[in-house]
């Protein structure tokens, strides 16, 4: 009895070990079953492989960028040139308008001055002709101290006629009532005389 009691602890330890081993096997089986029945974990995404760019492709990209930049610069210069051209054309047109306006004003002033000068010259010419007429009328009734004085006076009067655009055709003397080419051909010019004119049919006597 006592020996059985002494063997009991050993038996008990063995039984405990067997039970522990059985429990371990059960746990392992349970874990295996759980692993078998559990869904497999999602696979990790494959790493993205970046495509390497060759040096030739890089050169092509740089060339495209340079070409695009050049095109933009050319467009900007072209637009700026167009703006300058339009501004220059507008300024030229405005200058032409101003020049034409100044030209019209100057032409109007010139015409006005010419008209005033014409009127003034016409008035002076009329006054001169009136004085010449008076001298011519007086000449026919005037006598002189000698022939030389008469000839000087007659030729001076003839010069006045020429200056106003008229040319006498002869000198009618009072001495012989004869028309001489000039008083120099007359024997008695001191008795006076009158310059005579041949008036064309298209003109009227002054």
CSV table of N, CA and C in Angstrom, one decimal, residues 77-196:
chain,number,residue,atom,x,y,z
A,77,UNK,N,8.2,88.1,-80.4
A,77,UNK,CA,8.8,89.1,-81.2
A,77,UNK,C,7.9,89.5,-82.4
A,78,UNK,N,7.2,88.6,-83.0
A,78,UNK,CA,6.4,88.9,-84.1
A,78,UNK,C,5.2,89.8,-83.6
A,79,UNK,N,4.6,89.5,-82.5
A,79,UNK,CA,3.5,90.3,-82.0
A,79,UNK,C,4.0,91.7,-81.7
A,80,UNK,N,5.2,91.8,-81.0
A,80,UNK,CA,5.7,93.1,-80.7
A,80,UNK,C,6.0,93.9,-82.0
A,81,UNK,N,6.5,93.2,-83.0
A,81,UNK,CA,6.8,93.9,-84.3
A,81,UNK,C,5.5,94.4,-84.9
A,82,UNK,N,4.4,93.6,-84.8
A,82,UNK,CA,3.2,94.0,-85.4
A,82,UNK,C,2.6,95.2,-84.7
A,83,UNK,N,2.8,95.2,-83.3
A,83,UNK,CA,2.3,96.3,-82.5
A,83,UNK,C,3.0,97.6,-82.9
A,84,UNK,N,4.4,97.5,-83.1
A,84,UNK,CA,5.2,98.6,-83.5
A,84,UNK,C,4.8,99.1,-84.9
A,85,UNK,N,4.6,98.1,-85.8
A,85,UNK,CA,4.2,98.5,-87.2
A,85,UNK,C,2.8,99.3,-87.2
A,86,UNK,N,1.9,98.7,-86.4
A,86,UNK,CA,0.6,99.4,-86.4
A,86,UNK,C,0.7,100.8,-85.8
A,87,UNK,N,1.5,100.9,-84.7
A,87,UNK,CA,1.7,102.2,-84.1
A,87,UNK,C,2.4,103.2,-85.0
A,88,UNK,N,3.4,102.7,-85.8
A,88,UNK,CA,4.1,103.6,-86.7
A,88,UNK,C,3.1,104.0,-87.9
A,89,UNK,N,2.3,103.1,-88.3
A,89,UNK,CA,1.4,103.4,-89.4
A,89,UNK,C,0.3,104.4,-88.9
A,90,UNK,N,-0.1,104.3,-87.6
A,90,UNK,CA,-1.1,105.2,-87.1
A,90,UNK,C,-0.4,106.6,-87.0
A,91,UNK,N,0.8,106.7,-86.5
A,91,UNK,CA,1.5,107.9,-86.3
A,91,UNK,C,1.7,108.6,-87.7
A,92,UNK,N,2.1,107.8,-88.7
A,92,UNK,CA,2.3,108.3,-90.1
A,92,UNK,C,1.0,108.9,-90.6
A,93,UNK,N,-0.1,108.1,-90.4
A,93,UNK,CA,-1.4,108.6,-90.9
A,93,UNK,C,-1.8,109.9,-90.2
A,94,UNK,N,-1.5,110.0,-88.9
A,94,UNK,CA,-1.8,111.2,-88.2
A,94,UNK,C,-1.0,112.4,-88.7
A,95,UNK,N,0.3,112.1,-88.9
A,95,UNK,CA,1.2,113.2,-89.4
A,95,UNK,C,0.8,113.6,-90.8
A,96,UNK,N,0.3,112.7,-91.6
A,96,UNK,CA,-0.1,113.1,-93.0
A,96,UNK,C,-1.4,114.0,-92.9
A,97,UNK,N,-2.3,113.6,-91.9
A,97,UNK,CA,-3.5,114.5,-91.8
A,97,UNK,C,-3.1,115.9,-91.3
A,98,UNK,N,-2.1,115.9,-90.3
A,98,UNK,CA,-1.7,117.2,-89.8
A,98,UNK,C,-1.0,118.0,-91.0
A,99,UNK,N,-0.2,117.4,-91.7
A,99,UNK,CA,0.5,118.0,-92.8
A,99,UNK,C,-0.5,118.6,-93.9
A,100,UNK,N,-1.5,117.8,-94.2
A,100,UNK,CA,-2.5,118.2,-95.1
A,100,UNK,C,-3.3,119.4,-94.6
A,101,UNK,N,-3.6,119.4,-93.3
A,101,UNK,CA,-4.3,120.5,-92.7
A,101,UNK,C,-3.4,121.8,-92.8
A,102,UNK,N,-2.1,121.6,-92.4
A,102,UNK,CA,-1.2,122.8,-92.5
A,102,UNK,C,-1.1,123.3,-93.9
A,103,UNK,N,-1.1,122.4,-94.9
A,103,UNK,CA,-1.0,122.7,-96.3
A,103,UNK,C,-2.2,123.5,-96.7
A,104,UNK,N,-3.4,123.0,-96.3
A,104,UNK,CA,-4.6,123.8,-96.6
A,104,UNK,C,-4.6,125.2,-96.0
A,105,UNK,N,-4.2,125.3,-94.8
A,105,UNK,CA,-4.2,126.6,-94.1
A,105,UNK,C,-3.2,127.5,-94.9
A,106,UNK,N,-2.0,127.0,-95.2
A,106,UNK,CA,-1.0,127.8,-95.9
A,106,UNK,C,-1.6,128.2,-97.3
A,107,UNK,N,-2.2,127.3,-97.9
A,107,UNK,CA,-2.8,127.6,-99.3
A,107,UNK,C,-3.8,128.7,-99.2
A,108,UNK,N,-4.7,128.6,-98.1
A,108,UNK,CA,-5.7,129.6,-97.9
A,108,UNK,C,-5.1,130.9,-97.6
A,109,UNK,N,-4.1,130.9,-96.8
A,109,UNK,CA,-3.4,132.2,-96.5
A,109,UNK,C,-2.8,132.8,-97.7
A,110,UNK,N,-2.2,131.9,-98.5
A,110,UNK,CA,-1.5,132.4,-99.8
A,110,UNK,C,-2.5,133.0,-100.7
A,111,UNK,N,-3.7,132.3,-100.9
A,111,UNK,CA,-4.7,132.8,-101.7
A,111,UNK,C,-5.3,134.1,-101.2
A,112,UNK,N,-5.4,134.2,-99.9
A,112,UNK,CA,-5.9,135.4,-99.3
A,112,UNK,C,-4.9,136.6,-99.6
A,113,UNK,N,-3.6,136.3,-99.3
A,113,UNK,CA,-2.6,137.3,-99.5
A,113,UNK,C,-2.5,137.7,-101.0
A,114,UNK,N,-2.6,136.7,-101.9
A,114,UNK,CA,-2.6,136.9,-103.3
A,114,UNK,C,-3.8,137.8,-103.7
A,115,UNK,N,-5.0,137.5,-103.2
A,115,UNK,CA,-6.1,138.3,-103.5
A,115,UNK,C,-6.0,139.7,-103.0
A,116,UNK,N,-5.4,139.8,-101.8
A,116,UNK,CA,-5.2,141.2,-101.3
A,116,UNK,C,-4.2,142.0,-102.1
A,117,UNK,N,-3.1,141.3,-102.5
A,117,UNK,CA,-2.1,141.9,-103.4
A,117,UNK,C,-2.7,142.3,-104.7
A,118,UNK,N,-3.6,141.4,-105.3
A,118,UNK,CA,-4.2,141.6,-106.6
A,118,UNK,C,-5.1,142.9,-106.5
A,119,UNK,N,-5.9,142.9,-105.4
A,119,UNK,CA,-6.8,144.1,-105.2
A,119,UNK,C,-5.9,145.3,-105.1
A,120,UNK,N,-4.9,145.2,-104.3
A,120,UNK,CA,-4.0,146.4,-104.1
A,120,UNK,C,-3.4,146.8,-105.4
A,121,UNK,N,-2.8,145.9,-106.1
A,121,UNK,CA,-2.2,146.2,-107.4
A,121,UNK,C,-3.2,146.7,-108.4
A,122,UNK,N,-4.4,146.2,-108.4
A,122,UNK,CA,-5.4,146.7,-109.3
A,122,UNK,C,-5.8,148.1,-108.9
A,123,UNK,N,-5.9,148.4,-107.6
A,123,UNK,CA,-6.3,149.7,-107.2
A,123,UNK,C,-5.1,150.7,-107.6
A,124,UNK,N,-3.9,150.3,-107.4
A,124,UNK,CA,-2.8,151.1,-107.7
A,124,UNK,C,-2.7,151.3,-109.2
A,125,UNK,N,-3.0,150.3,-110.0
A,125,UNK,CA,-2.9,150.4,-111.4
A,125,UNK,C,-4.0,151.4,-111.9
A,126,UNK,N,-5.2,151.2,-111.3
A,126,UNK,CA,-6.3,152.2,-111.8
A,126,UNK,C,-5.9,153.6,-111.4
A,127,UNK,N,-5.3,153.8,-110.2
A,127,UNK,CA,-4.9,155.2,-109.8
A,127,UNK,C,-3.8,155.7,-110.8
A,128,UNK,N,-2.9,154.8,-111.1
A,128,UNK,CA,-1.8,155.2,-112.0
A,128,UNK,C,-2.4,155.6,-113.4
A,129,UNK,N,-3.3,154.8,-113.9
A,129,UNK,CA,-3.9,155.1,-115.2
A,129,UNK,C,-4.7,156.4,-115.2
A,130,UNK,N,-5.3,156.7,-114.1
A,130,UNK,CA,-6.0,157.9,-114.0
A,130,UNK,C,-5.0,159.1,-114.0
A,131,UNK,N,-3.9,159.0,-113.3
A,131,UNK,CA,-2.9,160.0,-113.3
A,131,UNK,C,-2.3,160.2,-114.7
A,132,UNK,N,-2.1,159.0,-115.4
A,132,UNK,CA,-1.5,159.1,-116.8
A,132,UNK,C,-2.5,159.8,-117.7
A,133,UNK,N,-3.8,159.4,-117.5
A,133,UNK,CA,-4.8,160.1,-118.4
A,133,UNK,C,-4.8,161.6,-118.2
A,134,UNK,N,-4.7,162.0,-116.9
A,134,UNK,CA,-4.7,163.4,-116.6
A,134,UNK,C,-3.5,164.1,-117.3
A,135,UNK,N,-2.4,163.4,-117.1
A,135,UNK,CA,-1.2,164.0,-117.8
A,135,UNK,C,-1.3,164.1,-119.3
A,136,UNK,N,-1.9,163.0,-119.9
A,136,UNK,CA,-2.0,163.0,-121.3
A,136,UNK,C,-3.0,164.1,-121.8
A,137,UNK,N,-4.1,164.2,-121.0
A,137,UNK,CA,-5.0,165.3,-121.4
A,137,UNK,C,-4.4,166.7,-121.3
A,138,UNK,N,-3.6,166.8,-120.2
A,138,UNK,CA,-2.9,168.1,-120.0
A,138,UNK,C,-1.9,168.3,-121.1
A,139,UNK,N,-1.2,167.3,-121.5
A,139,UNK,CA,-0.2,167.4,-122.5
A,139,UNK,C,-0.7,168.0,-123.8
A,140,UNK,N,-1.9,167.7,-124.2
A,140,UNK,CA,-2.4,168.2,-125.4
A,140,UNK,C,-2.7,169.7,-125.4
A,141,UNK,N,-2.8,170.2,-124.2
A,141,UNK,CA,-3.1,171.7,-124.1
A,141,UNK,C,-1.9,172.5,-123.6
A,142,UNK,N,-0.8,171.8,-123.4
A,142,UNK,CA,0.3,172.5,-122.8
A,142,UNK,C,1.4,172.8,-123.8
A,143,UNK,N,2.1,173.9,-123.6
A,143,UNK,CA,3.2,174.4,-124.4
A,143,UNK,C,4.5,174.4,-123.5
A,144,UNK,N,5.6,174.4,-124.2
A,144,UNK,CA,6.8,174.3,-123.5
A,144,UNK,C,7.8,175.4,-123.9
A,145,UNK,N,8.8,175.7,-123.1
A,145,UNK,CA,9.7,176.8,-123.3
A,145,UNK,C,10.5,176.5,-124.6
A,146,UNK,N,10.9,175.3,-124.8
A,146,UNK,CA,11.7,175.0,-126.0
A,146,UNK,C,11.4,173.5,-126.4
A,147,UNK,N,12.0,173.2,-127.5
A,147,UNK,CA,11.7,171.8,-128.1
A,147,UNK,C,12.3,170.7,-127.2
A,148,UNK,N,13.5,171.0,-126.6
A,148,UNK,CA,14.1,170.0,-125.8
A,148,UNK,C,13.3,169.6,-124.6
A,149,UNK,N,12.7,170.7,-123.9
A,149,UNK,CA,11.9,170.4,-122.8
A,149,UNK,C,10.6,169.6,-123.2
A,150,UNK,N,10.0,170.0,-124.3
A,150,UNK,CA,8.8,169.3,-124.8
A,150,UNK,C,9.1,167.8,-125.1
A,151,UNK,N,10.3,167.6,-125.7
A,151,UNK,CA,10.6,166.2,-126.1
A,151,UNK,C,10.9,165.4,-124.8
A,152,UNK,N,11.6,166.0,-123.8
A,152,UNK,CA,11.8,165.2,-122.5
A,152,UNK,C,10.5,164.9,-121.9
A,153,UNK,N,9.6,165.8,-121.8
A,153,UNK,CA,8.3,165.6,-121.2
A,153,UNK,C,7.5,164.5,-121.9
A,154,UNK,N,7.5,164.6,-123.2
A,154,UNK,CA,6.7,163.6,-124.0
A,154,UNK,C,7.3,162.2,-123.9
A,155,UNK,N,8.6,162.1,-123.9
A,155,UNK,CA,9.2,160.8,-123.7
A,155,UNK,C,9.0,160.2,-122.3
A,156,UNK,N,9.0,161.1,-121.3
A,156,UNK,CA,8.8,160.6,-119.9
A,156,UNK,C,7.3,160.1,-119.8
A,157,UNK,N,6.4,160.8,-120.5
A,157,UNK,CA,5.0,160.3,-120.5
A,157,UNK,C,4.9,159.0,-121.2
A,158,UNK,N,5.6,158.8,-122.3
A,158,UNK,CA,5.6,157.6,-123.1
A,158,UNK,C,6.1,156.4,-122.2
A,159,UNK,N,7.1,156.7,-121.4
A,159,UNK,CA,7.6,155.7,-120.4
A,159,UNK,C,6.6,155.3,-119.4
A,160,UNK,N,5.8,156.2,-119.0
A,160,UNK,CA,4.7,155.9,-118.1
A,160,UNK,C,3.7,154.9,-118.7
A,161,UNK,N,3.4,155.2,-120.0
A,161,UNK,CA,2.4,154.4,-120.7
A,161,UNK,C,3.0,152.9,-120.8
A,162,UNK,N,4.3,152.9,-121.1
A,162,UNK,CA,4.9,151.5,-121.3
A,162,UNK,C,4.9,150.8,-119.9
A,163,UNK,N,5.1,151.5,-118.8
A,163,UNK,CA,5.1,150.8,-117.5
A,163,UNK,C,3.7,150.2,-117.1
A,164,UNK,N,2.7,150.9,-117.6
A,164,UNK,CA,1.4,150.3,-117.3
A,164,UNK,C,0.9,149.4,-118.4
A,165,UNK,N,1.7,149.0,-119.3
A,165,UNK,CA,1.4,148.0,-120.3
A,165,UNK,C,0.8,148.6,-121.6
A,166,UNK,N,0.9,149.8,-121.8
A,166,UNK,CA,0.4,150.4,-123.1
A,166,UNK,C,1.5,151.0,-123.9
A,167,UNK,N,1.4,150.8,-125.2
A,167,UNK,CA,2.5,151.4,-126.1
A,167,UNK,C,1.9,152.3,-127.1
A,168,UNK,N,2.2,153.6,-127.1
A,168,UNK,CA,1.7,154.5,-128.0
A,168,UNK,C,2.2,154.2,-129.5
A,169,UNK,N,1.3,154.5,-130.4
A,169,UNK,CA,1.6,154.2,-131.8
A,169,UNK,C,2.2,155.4,-132.5
A,170,UNK,N,2.1,156.6,-131.9
A,170,UNK,CA,2.6,157.8,-132.5
A,170,UNK,C,2.3,159.0,-131.6
A,171,UNK,N,2.9,160.2,-132.1
A,171,UNK,CA,2.7,161.4,-131.3
A,171,UNK,C,2.1,162.4,-132.3
A,172,UNK,N,0.8,162.9,-131.9
A,172,UNK,CA,0.1,163.9,-132.7
A,172,UNK,C,0.5,165.3,-132.3
A,173,UNK,N,1.3,166.0,-133.1
A,173,UNK,CA,1.8,167.3,-132.7
A,173,UNK,C,0.7,168.4,-133.0
A,174,UNK,N,0.7,169.4,-132.2
A,174,UNK,CA,-0.2,170.6,-132.4
A,174,UNK,C,0.4,171.5,-133.4
A,175,UNK,N,1.7,171.4,-133.7
A,175,UNK,CA,2.3,172.4,-134.7
A,175,UNK,C,1.8,172.1,-136.1
A,176,UNK,N,1.7,170.9,-136.5
A,176,UNK,CA,1.3,170.6,-137.9
A,176,UNK,C,0.1,169.6,-137.9
A,177,UNK,N,-0.4,169.3,-136.7
A,177,UNK,CA,-1.5,168.3,-136.7
A,177,UNK,C,-1.1,167.0,-137.4
A,178,UNK,N,0.1,166.6,-137.2
A,178,UNK,CA,0.6,165.5,-137.9
A,178,UNK,C,1.1,164.4,-136.8
A,179,UNK,N,0.9,163.2,-137.1
A,179,UNK,CA,1.3,162.1,-136.2
A,179,UNK,C,2.7,161.6,-136.6
A,180,UNK,N,3.6,161.9,-135.7
A,180,UNK,CA,5.0,161.5,-135.8
A,180,UNK,C,5.2,160.2,-135.0
A,181,UNK,N,6.2,159.5,-135.4
A,181,UNK,CA,6.6,158.3,-134.5
A,181,UNK,C,6.9,158.7,-133.1
A,182,UNK,N,7.7,159.8,-132.9
A,182,UNK,CA,8.1,160.3,-131.6
A,182,UNK,C,8.2,161.8,-131.8
A,183,UNK,N,8.2,162.6,-130.7
A,183,UNK,CA,8.3,164.0,-130.8
A,183,UNK,C,9.7,164.5,-131.4
A,184,UNK,N,10.6,163.6,-131.4
A,184,UNK,CA,11.9,163.9,-132.0
A,184,UNK,C,11.8,164.3,-133.5
A,185,UNK,N,10.8,163.7,-134.2
A,185,UNK,CA,10.7,164.0,-135.6
A,185,UNK,C,9.9,165.3,-135.9
A,186,UNK,N,9.4,165.9,-134.8
A,186,UNK,CA,8.5,167.1,-135.0
A,186,UNK,C,9.4,168.3,-135.0
A,187,UNK,N,9.1,169.3,-135.8
A,187,UNK,CA,9.9,170.5,-135.9
A,187,UNK,C,9.4,171.5,-134.8
A,188,UNK,N,8.3,171.4,-134.3
A,188,UNK,CA,7.8,172.3,-133.2
A,188,UNK,C,7.2,171.6,-132.1
A,189,UNK,N,7.9,170.7,-131.4
A,189,UNK,CA,7.3,170.0,-130.3
A,189,UNK,C,6.9,170.9,-129.1
A,190,UNK,N,7.5,172.1,-129.0
A,190,UNK,CA,7.3,173.0,-127.9
A,190,UNK,C,5.8,173.5,-127.9
A,191,UNK,N,5.1,173.3,-129.0
A,191,UNK,CA,3.7,173.7,-129.1
A,191,UNK,C,2.8,172.6,-128.5
A,192,UNK,N,3.4,171.5,-128.1
A,192,UNK,CA,2.6,170.5,-127.5
A,192,UNK,C,2.2,169.4,-128.4
A,193,UNK,N,1.6,168.4,-127.9
A,193,UNK,CA,1.1,167.3,-128.7
A,193,UNK,C,0.5,166.2,-127.8
A,194,UNK,N,0.0,165.2,-128.4
A,194,UNK,CA,-0.6,164.1,-127.7
A,194,UNK,C,-0.2,162.7,-128.2
A,195,UNK,N,0.1,161.8,-127.3
A,195,UNK,CA,0.4,160.5,-127.7
A,195,UNK,C,-0.9,159.8,-128.1
A,196,UNK,N,-0.9,159.0,-129.2
A,196,UNK,CA,-2.1,158.4,-129.7
A,196,UNK,C,-1.9,156.8,-129.6
